[in-house]
Coordinates of C-alpha atoms in Angstrom, one line a residue:
M8 CA 78.8 92.3 102.9
L9 CA 76.5 95.0 101.7
Q10 CA 73.2 94.2 100.2
A11 CA 71.0 96.4 98.3
S12 CA 67.6 95.2 97.4
N13 CA 65.1 96.6 95.0
I14 CA 66.6 100.2 94.7
S15 CA 64.8 102.6 92.7
I16 CA 65.7 106.6 92.3
I17 CA 63.8 109.0 90.4
F18 CA 64.7 112.7 89.5
G19 CA 61.5 114.5 88.3
S20 CA 60.2 112.6 85.7
R21 CA 63.4 110.6 84.9
I22 CA 64.0 107.2 86.3
L23 CA 67.7 106.7 87.1
F24 CA 67.2 103.1 88.5
D25 CA 64.2 101.1 88.5
N26 CA 64.2 98.0 91.0
V27 CA 67.9 97.0 91.1
T28 CA 69.6 94.6 93.4
F29 CA 73.3 93.8 94.0
T30 CA 75.4 92.6 96.4
I31 CA 79.1 93.6 97.4
Q32 CA 80.9 90.9 98.8
P33 CA 84.5 91.2 100.5
R34 CA 87.4 91.5 98.0
D35 CA 85.1 92.4 95.4
R36 CA 86.6 94.3 92.6
I37 CA 83.7 96.0 90.6
G38 CA 83.9 98.2 87.6
L39 CA 80.6 100.3 87.6
V40 CA 80.4 101.5 83.8
G41 CA 77.8 103.1 81.7
R42 CA 77.0 106.4 79.6
N43 CA 77.8 109.8 81.2
G44 CA 74.9 110.9 83.3
V45 CA 73.6 107.2 83.7
G46 CA 73.7 107.6 87.4
K47 CA 77.0 105.9 88.4
S48 CA 77.9 108.7 90.8
T49 CA 74.4 108.9 92.2
L50 CA 74.6 105.1 93.0
L51 CA 77.8 105.6 95.1
K52 CA 76.2 108.4 97.0
A53 CA 73.0 106.3 97.7
I54 CA 75.5 103.4 99.0
N55 CA 77.1 106.3 101.1
N56 CA 73.8 107.3 102.6
E57 CA 73.9 110.7 101.1
I58 CA 70.9 110.2 98.8
T59 CA 67.9 108.0 100.0
P60 CA 66.2 106.1 97.3
Q61 CA 62.6 106.3 96.6
E62 CA 62.2 102.5 96.8
G63 CA 64.3 99.8 98.3
T64 CA 66.9 99.5 101.1
I65 CA 70.6 99.4 101.5
S66 CA 71.8 97.1 104.4
K67 CA 75.5 96.7 105.7
P68 CA 76.8 95.2 109.0
Q69 CA 77.3 97.3 112.1
G70 CA 80.7 99.0 111.8
Y71 CA 80.9 98.7 108.1
T72 CA 83.1 101.5 106.9
I73 CA 82.9 103.3 103.5
G74 CA 85.8 105.6 102.0
F75 CA 84.3 107.5 99.0
L76 CA 86.5 109.3 96.6
K77 CA 84.3 111.9 94.8
Q78 CA 85.2 114.0 91.6
E79 CA 84.7 117.3 93.9
I80 CA 87.8 118.1 96.1
R81 CA 86.9 118.7 99.8
G82 CA 88.7 121.1 102.0
Q83 CA 92.4 120.5 103.1
N84 CA 92.9 122.7 106.2
E85 CA 96.1 121.2 107.5
P86 CA 99.3 123.2 107.1
T87 CA 101.4 120.5 105.4
I88 CA 100.8 117.5 103.0
W89 CA 101.9 115.1 106.0
Q90 CA 99.6 116.6 108.5
E91 CA 96.6 116.6 106.0
A92 CA 97.5 112.9 105.1
Q93 CA 97.5 111.8 108.8
T94 CA 94.0 113.5 109.2
A95 CA 92.9 109.8 108.0
F96 CA 93.7 108.4 111.4
Q97 CA 91.5 110.7 113.2
A98 CA 89.0 107.7 113.9
I99 CA 91.8 105.6 114.7
N100 CA 93.1 107.9 117.2
E101 CA 89.8 108.3 118.8
L102 CA 89.3 104.6 119.3
E103 CA 92.8 104.5 120.7
A104 CA 92.1 107.0 123.2
Q105 CA 88.6 105.3 124.1
L106 CA 90.5 102.1 124.4
A107 CA 93.0 103.6 126.9
D108 CA 90.1 104.8 129.0
V109 CA 88.5 101.7 129.1
Q110 CA 91.9 99.9 130.1
H111 CA 92.4 102.5 132.8
Q112 CA 88.9 101.7 134.3
L113 CA 89.3 97.7 134.1
E114 CA 92.6 98.2 136.1
T115 CA 91.3 100.3 138.6
R116 CA 88.0 99.0 139.3
T117 CA 87.2 96.1 141.7
D118 CA 83.7 95.1 141.1
Y119 CA 84.8 92.1 138.9
E120 CA 81.6 90.2 139.1
T121 CA 79.4 93.0 138.2
D122 CA 77.4 93.2 134.6
S123 CA 79.0 96.9 134.2
Y124 CA 82.5 95.3 134.5
M125 CA 81.7 92.6 132.1
N126 CA 80.3 95.0 129.7
L127 CA 83.4 97.1 130.1
S128 CA 85.4 94.0 129.6
Q129 CA 83.3 93.3 126.3
L130 CA 83.8 96.7 125.1
F131 CA 87.5 96.6 125.4
C132 CA 87.6 93.3 123.3
D133 CA 85.3 95.0 120.6
I134 CA 87.5 98.2 120.1
N135 CA 90.7 96.2 120.2
D136 CA 89.3 93.8 117.7
R137 CA 88.2 96.9 115.4
L138 CA 91.9 98.4 115.9
V139 CA 93.3 95.3 114.7
H140 CA 90.9 95.1 111.7
L141 CA 92.1 98.8 110.9
D142 CA 95.8 97.5 111.0
V143 CA 97.0 100.6 112.8
D144 CA 100.6 99.7 113.3
D145 CA 103.2 101.7 111.6
K146 CA 101.1 104.7 110.7
D147 CA 104.0 107.1 109.9
K148 CA 105.5 104.2 107.5
K149 CA 102.1 103.7 105.8
T150 CA 101.7 107.4 105.3
E151 CA 105.1 107.6 103.6
L152 CA 104.8 104.6 101.4
I153 CA 101.3 105.8 100.1
L154 CA 102.4 109.5 99.5
L155 CA 105.2 108.2 97.7
G156 CA 103.3 105.8 95.7
L157 CA 101.0 108.5 94.4
G158 CA 103.8 110.6 93.1
Y159 CA 104.8 112.9 96.1
K160 CA 108.4 113.4 97.0
R161 CA 109.6 113.3 100.6
E162 CA 110.4 117.1 100.1
D163 CA 106.7 117.8 99.4
F164 CA 105.7 116.4 102.9
E165 CA 106.2 119.6 104.5
K166 CA 104.6 121.9 101.9
A167 CA 101.3 123.4 102.2
P168 CA 98.3 121.5 100.2
G169 CA 97.4 124.9 98.7
T170 CA 100.7 125.1 96.8
F171 CA 99.8 122.1 94.7
S172 CA 97.2 121.9 91.7
G173 CA 93.7 120.6 91.7
G174 CA 95.2 117.2 90.5
W175 CA 97.7 116.9 93.5
A176 CA 94.9 117.8 95.8
M177 CA 92.9 114.8 94.6
R178 CA 95.8 112.7 95.1
L179 CA 96.0 113.7 98.6
E180 CA 92.4 112.8 99.0
L181 CA 93.1 109.3 97.7
A182 CA 96.0 108.9 100.0
K183 CA 93.6 109.7 103.1
L184 CA 91.1 107.3 101.9
L185 CA 93.9 104.4 101.5
L186 CA 95.1 105.3 104.9
Q187 CA 91.6 104.8 106.4
N188 CA 91.5 101.0 105.1
P189 CA 87.8 101.0 104.9
D190 CA 85.7 97.9 104.5
L191 CA 84.4 99.4 101.0
L192 CA 86.5 101.7 98.9
M193 CA 84.4 103.6 96.4
L194 CA 86.4 105.8 93.7
D195 CA 84.9 108.0 91.1
E196 CA 87.3 108.5 88.1
P197 CA 90.5 108.1 90.2
T198 CA 92.9 107.9 87.5
N199 CA 91.9 111.3 85.9
H200 CA 94.5 113.2 87.8
L201 CA 97.3 110.1 87.8
D202 CA 100.3 109.8 85.7
I203 CA 101.0 106.2 84.4
E204 CA 103.6 105.3 87.2
S205 CA 100.9 106.1 89.9
I206 CA 98.3 104.4 88.1
I207 CA 100.4 101.2 88.0
W208 CA 101.2 101.6 91.7
L209 CA 97.4 102.1 92.5
E210 CA 96.9 98.9 90.3
E211 CA 99.3 96.6 92.6
F212 CA 97.9 98.4 96.0
F213 CA 94.4 97.4 94.8
Q214 CA 95.6 93.8 94.1
R215 CA 96.6 93.4 97.7
Y216 CA 93.7 95.5 99.5
E217 CA 91.8 93.4 101.7
G218 CA 88.4 95.3 101.3
A219 CA 85.9 95.5 98.4
I220 CA 86.4 98.0 95.7
I221 CA 84.0 99.8 93.3
L222 CA 85.6 101.9 90.6
V223 CA 84.1 104.4 88.1
S224 CA 86.3 104.6 85.4
H225 CA 86.6 105.0 81.7
D226 CA 90.1 103.6 81.6
K227 CA 89.7 100.5 80.1
T228 CA 93.3 99.1 80.8
F229 CA 92.9 100.4 84.6
L230 CA 89.6 98.3 84.8
D231 CA 90.8 95.1 83.1
N232 CA 93.8 95.1 85.8
V233 CA 91.9 95.7 88.8
C234 CA 88.4 94.5 88.7
N235 CA 86.9 91.0 88.8
K236 CA 83.1 92.1 88.2
T237 CA 81.4 94.6 86.0
I238 CA 78.2 96.3 86.9
E239 CA 76.7 98.1 83.9
L240 CA 73.9 100.8 84.3
E241 CA 71.9 101.5 81.3
L242 CA 68.5 102.9 80.7
G243 CA 67.6 102.3 84.5
K244 CA 68.4 98.7 84.6
M245 CA 71.6 97.0 86.3
Y246 CA 73.5 94.1 84.4
E247 CA 76.2 92.3 86.6
Y248 CA 79.0 90.3 85.0
K249 CA 81.5 88.3 86.8
A250 CA 84.4 89.4 84.3
N251 CA 86.8 92.5 84.0
Y252 CA 85.8 95.0 81.4
S253 CA 87.0 93.5 78.2
R254 CA 85.5 90.1 79.1
Y255 CA 82.2 92.1 80.0
L256 CA 82.0 93.4 76.4
V257 CA 82.2 89.7 74.9
L258 CA 79.8 88.6 77.2
K259 CA 77.4 91.5 77.0
E260 CA 77.4 90.9 73.1
E261 CA 76.8 87.1 73.6
R262 CA 74.0 87.7 75.7
R263 CA 72.2 90.2 73.5
E264 CA 72.7 87.6 70.5
K265 CA 71.2 84.8 72.6
Q266 CA 68.3 87.2 73.4
L267 CA 67.5 88.1 69.9
A268 CA 67.8 84.3 68.8
T269 CA 65.3 83.4 71.5
F270 CA 63.1 86.5 70.5
K271 CA 63.1 85.5 66.9
N272 CA 62.3 81.9 67.6
Q273 CA 59.5 83.1 70.0
Q274 CA 57.9 85.5 67.2
D275 CA 57.9 82.8 64.9
Q276 CA 56.1 80.6 67.3
I277 CA 53.7 83.4 68.0
N278 CA 52.9 84.1 64.4
Q279 CA 52.3 80.4 63.8
I280 CA 49.9 80.3 66.7
E281 CA 48.1 83.3 65.6
R282 CA 47.7 81.9 62.2
N283 CA 46.1 78.5 63.5
I284 CA 43.8 80.7 65.6
E285 CA 42.7 82.6 62.5
R286 CA 42.5 79.5 60.4
F287 CA 40.3 77.4 63.1
K288 CA 38.3 80.0 65.0
A289 CA 35.5 80.1 62.2
K290 CA 35.1 76.3 62.0
A291 CA 32.6 74.7 64.9
S292 CA 34.5 71.6 64.9
K293 CA 37.9 73.5 65.7
A294 CA 36.5 76.2 67.7
K295 CA 37.5 74.5 71.1
F296 CA 41.2 74.0 69.8
A297 CA 41.2 77.5 68.8
Q298 CA 40.3 78.6 72.0
S299 CA 43.0 76.6 73.7
L300 CA 45.4 78.4 71.3
V301 CA 44.2 81.6 72.5
K302 CA 44.9 80.5 76.2
K303 CA 48.2 79.4 75.4
L304 CA 49.2 82.6 74.0
D305 CA 48.0 84.6 77.0
K306 CA 50.0 82.5 79.1
M307 CA 53.2 82.9 77.2
D308 CA 55.9 84.6 78.9
I309 CA 57.2 87.3 76.2
V310 CA 60.9 87.2 75.8
E311 CA 62.0 90.9 76.0
V312 CA 65.3 91.9 74.4
E313 CA 67.3 94.4 76.6
Q314 CA 67.4 97.8 75.0
D315 CA 70.7 99.5 74.2
D316 CA 71.3 103.2 74.8
V317 CA 72.2 104.1 71.2
R318 CA 72.1 107.8 72.0
S319 CA 75.4 109.6 71.0
M320 CA 76.9 113.3 70.6
R321 CA 77.1 114.5 67.1
F322 CA 78.8 117.4 66.3
Q323 CA 81.6 119.2 64.2
F324 CA 83.7 122.1 65.4
P325 CA 83.0 125.2 63.2
I326 CA 86.0 126.4 61.2
G327 CA 86.9 130.1 61.3
Q328 CA 88.9 132.0 58.6
Q329 CA 92.0 130.4 57.4
S330 CA 95.3 131.3 59.4
G331 CA 98.7 131.9 58.2
K332 CA 101.1 128.8 57.3
V333 CA 102.8 129.2 60.5
V334 CA 100.5 128.8 63.6
V335 CA 102.9 128.7 66.6
T336 CA 106.8 129.3 66.9
A337 CA 108.8 128.9 70.2
K338 CA 112.2 130.1 70.4
N339 CA 114.2 129.3 73.5
L340 CA 111.2 129.0 75.6
V341 CA 111.6 129.0 79.5
K342 CA 109.0 128.5 82.0
K343 CA 109.3 128.8 86.0
Y344 CA 107.2 128.8 88.8
G345 CA 109.3 130.8 91.4
L346 CA 112.6 128.7 91.5
K347 CA 110.9 125.7 90.0
E348 CA 111.8 125.3 86.2
V349 CA 109.3 123.4 84.2
F350 CA 111.0 123.3 80.9
H351 CA 113.8 125.3 79.3
D352 CA 115.1 126.1 75.9
V353 CA 112.0 124.8 74.0
N354 CA 112.1 125.5 70.1
L355 CA 108.9 124.3 68.3
E356 CA 107.1 125.2 65.4
I357 CA 103.3 124.1 64.6
E358 CA 101.9 124.7 61.0
R359 CA 98.3 125.4 59.7
G360 CA 96.7 122.1 59.5
D361 CA 99.1 120.0 61.8
K362 CA 97.4 117.9 64.4
V363 CA 99.9 117.4 67.4
A364 CA 100.0 115.6 70.4
F365 CA 101.7 116.7 73.8
I366 CA 102.7 113.7 75.8
G367 CA 104.7 113.0 78.9
K368 CA 104.6 112.5 82.5
N369 CA 102.6 114.7 84.9
G370 CA 104.4 117.8 85.9
M371 CA 106.5 117.9 82.7
G372 CA 104.7 121.0 81.6
K373 CA 102.3 119.7 78.9
T374 CA 99.5 122.0 80.4
T375 CA 101.6 124.9 81.0
M376 CA 102.6 125.0 77.2
A377 CA 99.1 124.5 76.3
K378 CA 98.0 127.4 78.3
I379 CA 101.0 129.7 77.0
I380 CA 99.9 129.0 73.5
A381 CA 96.4 129.9 74.6
K382 CA 97.7 133.1 76.2
E383 CA 96.5 132.1 79.5
L384 CA 100.1 132.1 80.7
D385 CA 103.3 133.9 79.9
P386 CA 106.5 132.4 79.3
T387 CA 109.5 133.4 81.9
S388 CA 112.0 134.0 79.0
G389 CA 112.2 133.3 75.4
K390 CA 109.8 134.2 72.6
L391 CA 106.7 132.8 71.7
E392 CA 104.9 133.9 68.2
I393 CA 101.5 133.3 67.1
G394 CA 101.1 133.5 63.6
Y395 CA 98.9 135.7 61.4
N396 CA 95.0 135.7 61.7
V397 CA 95.2 132.7 64.3
N398 CA 92.0 132.3 66.4
S399 CA 92.2 129.6 68.9
A400 CA 89.5 127.6 71.0
F401 CA 90.8 126.2 74.2
F402 CA 89.4 123.4 76.4
A403 CA 91.1 123.2 79.7
Q404 CA 91.0 120.7 82.5
H405 CA 89.9 123.5 84.9
H406 CA 87.1 124.8 82.8
A407 CA 84.7 122.3 83.8
E408 CA 85.3 123.2 87.7
E409 CA 84.9 127.0 86.9
L410 CA 81.5 126.7 85.4
P411 CA 78.9 128.8 87.2
K412 CA 77.3 126.1 89.4
Q413 CA 74.1 127.9 90.2
S414 CA 73.4 128.6 86.5
T415 CA 71.6 126.2 84.3
V416 CA 73.0 124.3 81.4
L417 CA 71.0 126.7 79.0
Q418 CA 72.1 129.9 80.8
S419 CA 75.8 128.9 80.8
M420 CA 75.6 128.8 77.0
E421 CA 73.6 131.7 76.3
D422 CA 76.0 133.8 78.8
M423 CA 78.9 133.0 76.3
A424 CA 76.8 133.3 73.0
D425 CA 76.8 136.4 71.0
G426 CA 75.0 137.4 68.0
E427 CA 73.0 135.0 66.0
I428 CA 74.5 132.2 67.5
R429 CA 72.2 132.4 70.5
T430 CA 69.3 131.3 68.5
Q431 CA 71.3 128.2 67.8
V432 CA 72.3 127.2 71.5
R433 CA 69.5 124.6 72.0
N434 CA 70.5 123.0 68.9
I435 CA 74.0 122.8 69.8
L436 CA 73.1 121.4 73.5
G437 CA 70.9 118.9 71.7
A438 CA 74.0 117.5 69.7
F439 CA 75.5 116.9 73.2
M440 CA 72.6 115.0 74.5
F441 CA 71.3 118.0 76.5
S442 CA 67.5 118.2 75.5
G443 CA 64.0 118.7 77.1
E444 CA 64.5 119.1 80.7
D445 CA 68.0 118.4 80.7
V446 CA 69.0 121.9 79.7
D447 CA 67.3 123.3 82.7
K448 CA 69.4 121.1 85.0
K449 CA 71.9 123.3 87.2
I450 CA 75.5 123.0 86.6
S451 CA 75.7 121.8 90.4
V452 CA 74.2 118.7 89.9
L453 CA 75.8 117.6 86.8
S454 CA 78.3 114.6 86.5
G455 CA 81.8 115.2 85.6
G456 CA 81.1 113.9 82.0
E457 CA 78.0 116.0 81.7
R458 CA 80.2 119.0 82.7
A459 CA 82.9 118.1 80.2
R460 CA 80.3 117.9 77.3
V461 CA 79.1 121.4 78.4
C462 CA 82.6 123.0 78.1
L463 CA 83.2 121.1 74.8
A464 CA 79.6 122.5 73.4
Q465 CA 81.0 126.0 74.6
L466 CA 83.7 125.6 72.0
L467 CA 80.9 125.4 69.2
L468 CA 79.9 129.0 70.1
K469 CA 82.6 130.7 68.1
P470 CA 84.6 129.5 64.8
S471 CA 88.1 129.0 65.5
N472 CA 91.1 127.6 63.1
V473 CA 93.0 126.5 66.2
L474 CA 92.0 123.9 68.8
I475 CA 93.9 123.3 72.1
L476 CA 92.6 120.5 73.9
D477 CA 94.1 119.6 77.3
E478 CA 92.9 116.2 78.5
P479 CA 89.7 116.5 76.7
T480 CA 88.6 112.8 77.3
N481 CA 89.1 112.6 81.1
H482 CA 85.3 112.5 82.0
L483 CA 83.9 111.3 78.8
D484 CA 82.5 107.8 78.5
I485 CA 84.2 105.6 75.7
R486 CA 81.5 106.5 73.0
A487 CA 81.8 110.1 73.7
K488 CA 85.7 109.8 73.2
E489 CA 85.0 108.2 69.9
V490 CA 82.6 111.0 68.7
L491 CA 85.1 113.4 69.7
K492 CA 87.9 111.9 68.1
D493 CA 86.1 111.7 64.8
A494 CA 85.1 115.4 65.2
I495 CA 88.7 116.4 65.6
K496 CA 89.7 114.2 62.4
R497 CA 87.1 116.1 60.4
Y498 CA 88.4 119.6 61.6
P499 CA 90.3 121.3 58.9
G500 CA 92.2 123.5 61.4
T501 CA 95.2 122.9 63.5
V502 CA 94.8 120.8 66.8
I503 CA 97.0 120.7 69.6
V504 CA 96.1 117.6 72.1
V505 CA 97.3 117.1 75.6
S506 CA 96.3 113.5 76.8
H507 CA 97.8 110.5 78.1
D508 CA 95.0 108.4 76.5
R509 CA 96.8 106.4 73.7
D510 CA 93.5 104.6 72.4
F511 CA 92.2 108.2 71.9
L512 CA 95.5 109.3 70.2
V513 CA 96.2 106.5 68.0
G514 CA 95.7 107.7 64.3
L515 CA 94.8 111.3 65.2
T516 CA 97.7 113.2 65.1
E517 CA 100.7 113.3 62.8
K518 CA 103.3 114.9 65.1
V519 CA 104.0 114.2 68.6
F520 CA 105.9 116.6 71.2
E521 CA 107.4 114.7 74.2
F522 CA 107.7 116.7 77.4
K523 CA 110.5 115.0 79.5
D524 CA 113.2 116.3 82.1
G525 CA 112.5 120.0 81.2
M526 CA 113.1 119.3 77.6
V527 CA 110.6 119.1 74.7
K528 CA 111.5 116.8 71.6
E529 CA 109.6 116.5 68.4
H530 CA 108.8 113.1 66.8
A531 CA 107.2 112.7 63.3
G532 CA 104.3 110.5 63.1
D533 CA 101.3 109.4 65.2
V534 CA 101.7 108.3 68.7
N535 CA 102.0 104.5 67.4
H536 CA 104.9 105.4 65.4
F537 CA 106.4 107.1 68.5
F538 CA 106.1 103.9 70.5
E539 CA 107.6 101.8 67.6
E540 CA 110.7 104.1 67.7
R541 CA 111.4 103.0 71.3
R542 CA 110.0 99.5 70.8
L543 CA 107.5 100.1 73.3
E544 CA 104.0 99.0 73.7
N545 CA 102.2 101.5 75.5
F546 CA 102.5 104.7 78.0
R547 CA 103.1 102.4 80.8
Q548 CA 106.6 101.3 79.4
L549 CA 107.1 104.9 78.2
E550 CA 107.2 106.2 81.7
T551 CA 108.5 103.0 83.5
S552 CA 111.1 101.4 81.2
P553 CA 114.7 101.6 82.2
Q554 CA 115.8 101.5 78.6
S555 CA 118.0 104.3 77.5
T556 CA 119.1 104.7 81.1
V557 CA 122.3 102.7 80.6
N558 CA 124.4 102.7 77.5
S559 CA 123.7 99.6 75.4
P560 CA 126.1 98.2 72.7
Q561 CA 125.2 99.8 69.2
Q562 CA 125.8 97.9 66.0
N563 CA 128.6 99.0 63.3
T564 CA 127.7 99.1 59.8
N565 CA 129.5 95.7 59.4
G566 CA 126.9 94.1 62.0
T567 CA 129.5 93.8 65.0
A568 CA 128.9 95.2 68.4
K569 CA 130.4 98.6 68.8
V570 CA 131.2 98.9 72.5
N571 CA 130.6 102.4 73.9
N572 CA 133.4 104.0 76.0
N573 CA 133.3 103.6 79.7
K574 CA 132.5 107.0 80.0
V575 CA 128.9 108.1 80.8
D576 CA 128.1 111.9 80.7
D577 CA 126.2 113.6 83.3
K578 CA 122.9 113.3 81.7
E579 CA 123.4 109.7 81.8
Q580 CA 124.4 109.7 85.3
K581 CA 121.1 111.6 86.4
K582 CA 119.2 109.0 84.9
I583 CA 120.9 106.3 86.5
K584 CA 120.5 107.9 89.7
N585 CA 116.9 108.4 89.4
Q586 CA 116.2 104.7 88.2
I587 CA 118.2 103.6 91.6
A588 CA 116.3 105.9 93.9
K589 CA 113.0 104.7 92.0
L590 CA 113.9 101.2 92.9
E591 CA 115.0 101.8 96.4
E592 CA 111.6 103.1 97.0
E593 CA 109.9 100.0 95.5
I594 CA 112.2 97.9 97.7
S595 CA 111.3 99.5 100.8
I596 CA 107.5 99.3 99.8
K597 CA 108.0 95.6 98.9
E598 CA 110.1 95.0 102.2
F599 CA 107.1 96.7 104.3
D600 CA 104.5 94.2 102.7
I601 CA 106.4 91.3 103.2
K602 CA 106.7 92.2 106.9
K603 CA 103.0 92.5 107.3
L604 CA 102.4 89.4 105.7
E605 CA 104.9 87.3 107.9
E606 CA 103.1 89.1 110.7
K607 CA 99.5 88.0 109.6
I608 CA 101.1 84.5 109.1
E609 CA 102.4 84.5 112.6
R610 CA 99.0 85.6 114.0
L611 CA 97.0 82.9 112.1
S612 CA 99.6 80.2 113.3
E613 CA 98.8 81.3 117.1
D614 CA 95.6 80.6 116.5
G615 CA 95.8 77.4 114.8
K616 CA 94.9 78.5 111.5
Y617 CA 96.7 78.2 108.0
E618 CA 95.9 79.7 105.0
E619 CA 97.6 78.8 101.8
Q620 CA 96.7 82.0 99.8
I621 CA 98.5 84.2 102.0
V622 CA 101.5 81.8 102.1
Q623 CA 101.6 81.7 98.4
Q624 CA 101.2 85.5 98.4
L625 CA 104.2 85.8 100.7
G626 CA 106.2 83.7 98.2
N627 CA 105.3 85.7 95.3
E628 CA 106.1 89.0 97.0
K629 CA 109.6 87.6 97.9
K630 CA 110.3 86.8 94.3
L631 CA 109.4 90.2 93.5
L632 CA 111.7 91.5 96.1
E633 CA 114.6 89.4 94.7
K634 CA 113.9 90.9 91.0
L635 CA 114.0 94.5 92.6
M636 CA 117.3 93.8 94.2
S637 CA 118.5 92.2 91.1
D638 CA 117.6 95.3 89.0
W639 CA 119.2 97.5 91.7
E640 CA 122.5 95.5 91.7
I641 CA 122.7 95.7 87.9
L642 CA 122.4 99.8 88.1
Q643 CA 125.1 99.9 90.8
V644 CA 127.7 98.3 88.4

């Protein structure tokens, strides 16, 4: 296990952590939560030995390995996705080469009784044990399963990493870490660049993962499904709960209520003692008693109520002159990248004051459409008309990455401000929780959430009548999301939001544009109404439900079932084929998992060991495989 003792980290006059202590046990699933800028990423860097605490120690066993997925993408230099993924096995390849060398020496040397030979024999055992721990069998199969699970297609394996967007580059980094199988896996906002299918796969992968995991995430559902422990950072202190995120919120509130009740009772007691001291100190016969009360008061341990960080953003988007009635009109719009068609024959209209959501899987063209409307991209064909007097402000996923890293927060704002608004820059930054020394921080040292706040602040430098927001919540904490949502609701202009965050979208928009299979379909109502139309509960069902892939009986007006003709059109056949292909991939993954569990049980049996938990897990995996096979057989009919 990893042990951190009395850790303190100070930046300038700011105390990030003050004397915090925690332990990471094997198979811990820890959700690391707290406000943007509170130090979550810094703590991960300290665990990874990238930052040395001013006080305290972090200790771990010899050979303990850590995999760390950061918000920044590292260099990817191999010519193909497959080769880049397999760089994860570099350390394993080196160990295998070392093991082969040691084995050769053991086979060729004859000084069997010497200490040197015995040491060599021990080294062979140590390296072999390490390779067994790393589970090096079937490296190609593992690479394939993890790349597929994270959303890559087999035809992508031979493509260059540079041909994919930054989000796919982040997936590749995640794939490499999962292949390395470290003792501790640390992930900083891993779901920001994943669609829902990949998030579900990742949740299932983590449930089987044998090492420990620390997650920084603002996805409440993901934290609930993965974590069994929550660590909260707040105002320099750390609070640990043996619960997932939703349960942690309840326990936190219960703890504060108990603290407040205990504090109130103690204050009542102190007030009573002080009244008695005041009452008796002037009387000679009671002076000794009064003095004993003073001593009692001095010895009392004062109950402290934990402070809550109540700071939050506070702002409203400035509105420009009124636009024409029709803001955006698309007619037969087509967008291609080379031979790849993103969408085709798109017809849509957005009017003044509309608040609309673009939703759908990754790669379906939501961001592309937002960029076309913001005039950052041109369509391949078709016609896009921007209405009279439209003045748009665009928040894009890549803007935070393009901020000038060597500029300060204040400089980055002043460089974009014109005219009288320059005198308001500090006030605007204050509304986004950048005040005092914070405005002099360089962009390079900001967290992902702080950079997102800078980009949002820049939207306030110029009035607009159309807001285009592409995944604005990706790096924002939960309170910041709520403030942003409120600001959008109060904005009188037109709003276009690209998001996969249902909690954020609920009650925010009045119209939904669904991007799916190269088409864009309009739905009236907010996102809840959109799900009700399909009887879906959430985005997970939206992107994984087999509903509508096969024809189902429909009701006649007399209430009897109307049976569809046995003819299935080309579009339905394509949907069924896609569903079958997905099930075949899942079956392949499940069969691989079952094989590894059976091998583990066999090894334990040879050592005379029996672990009921593993046997039970094997039974559960086989039941899941049976269900997948049953679903596959149904679609074959």
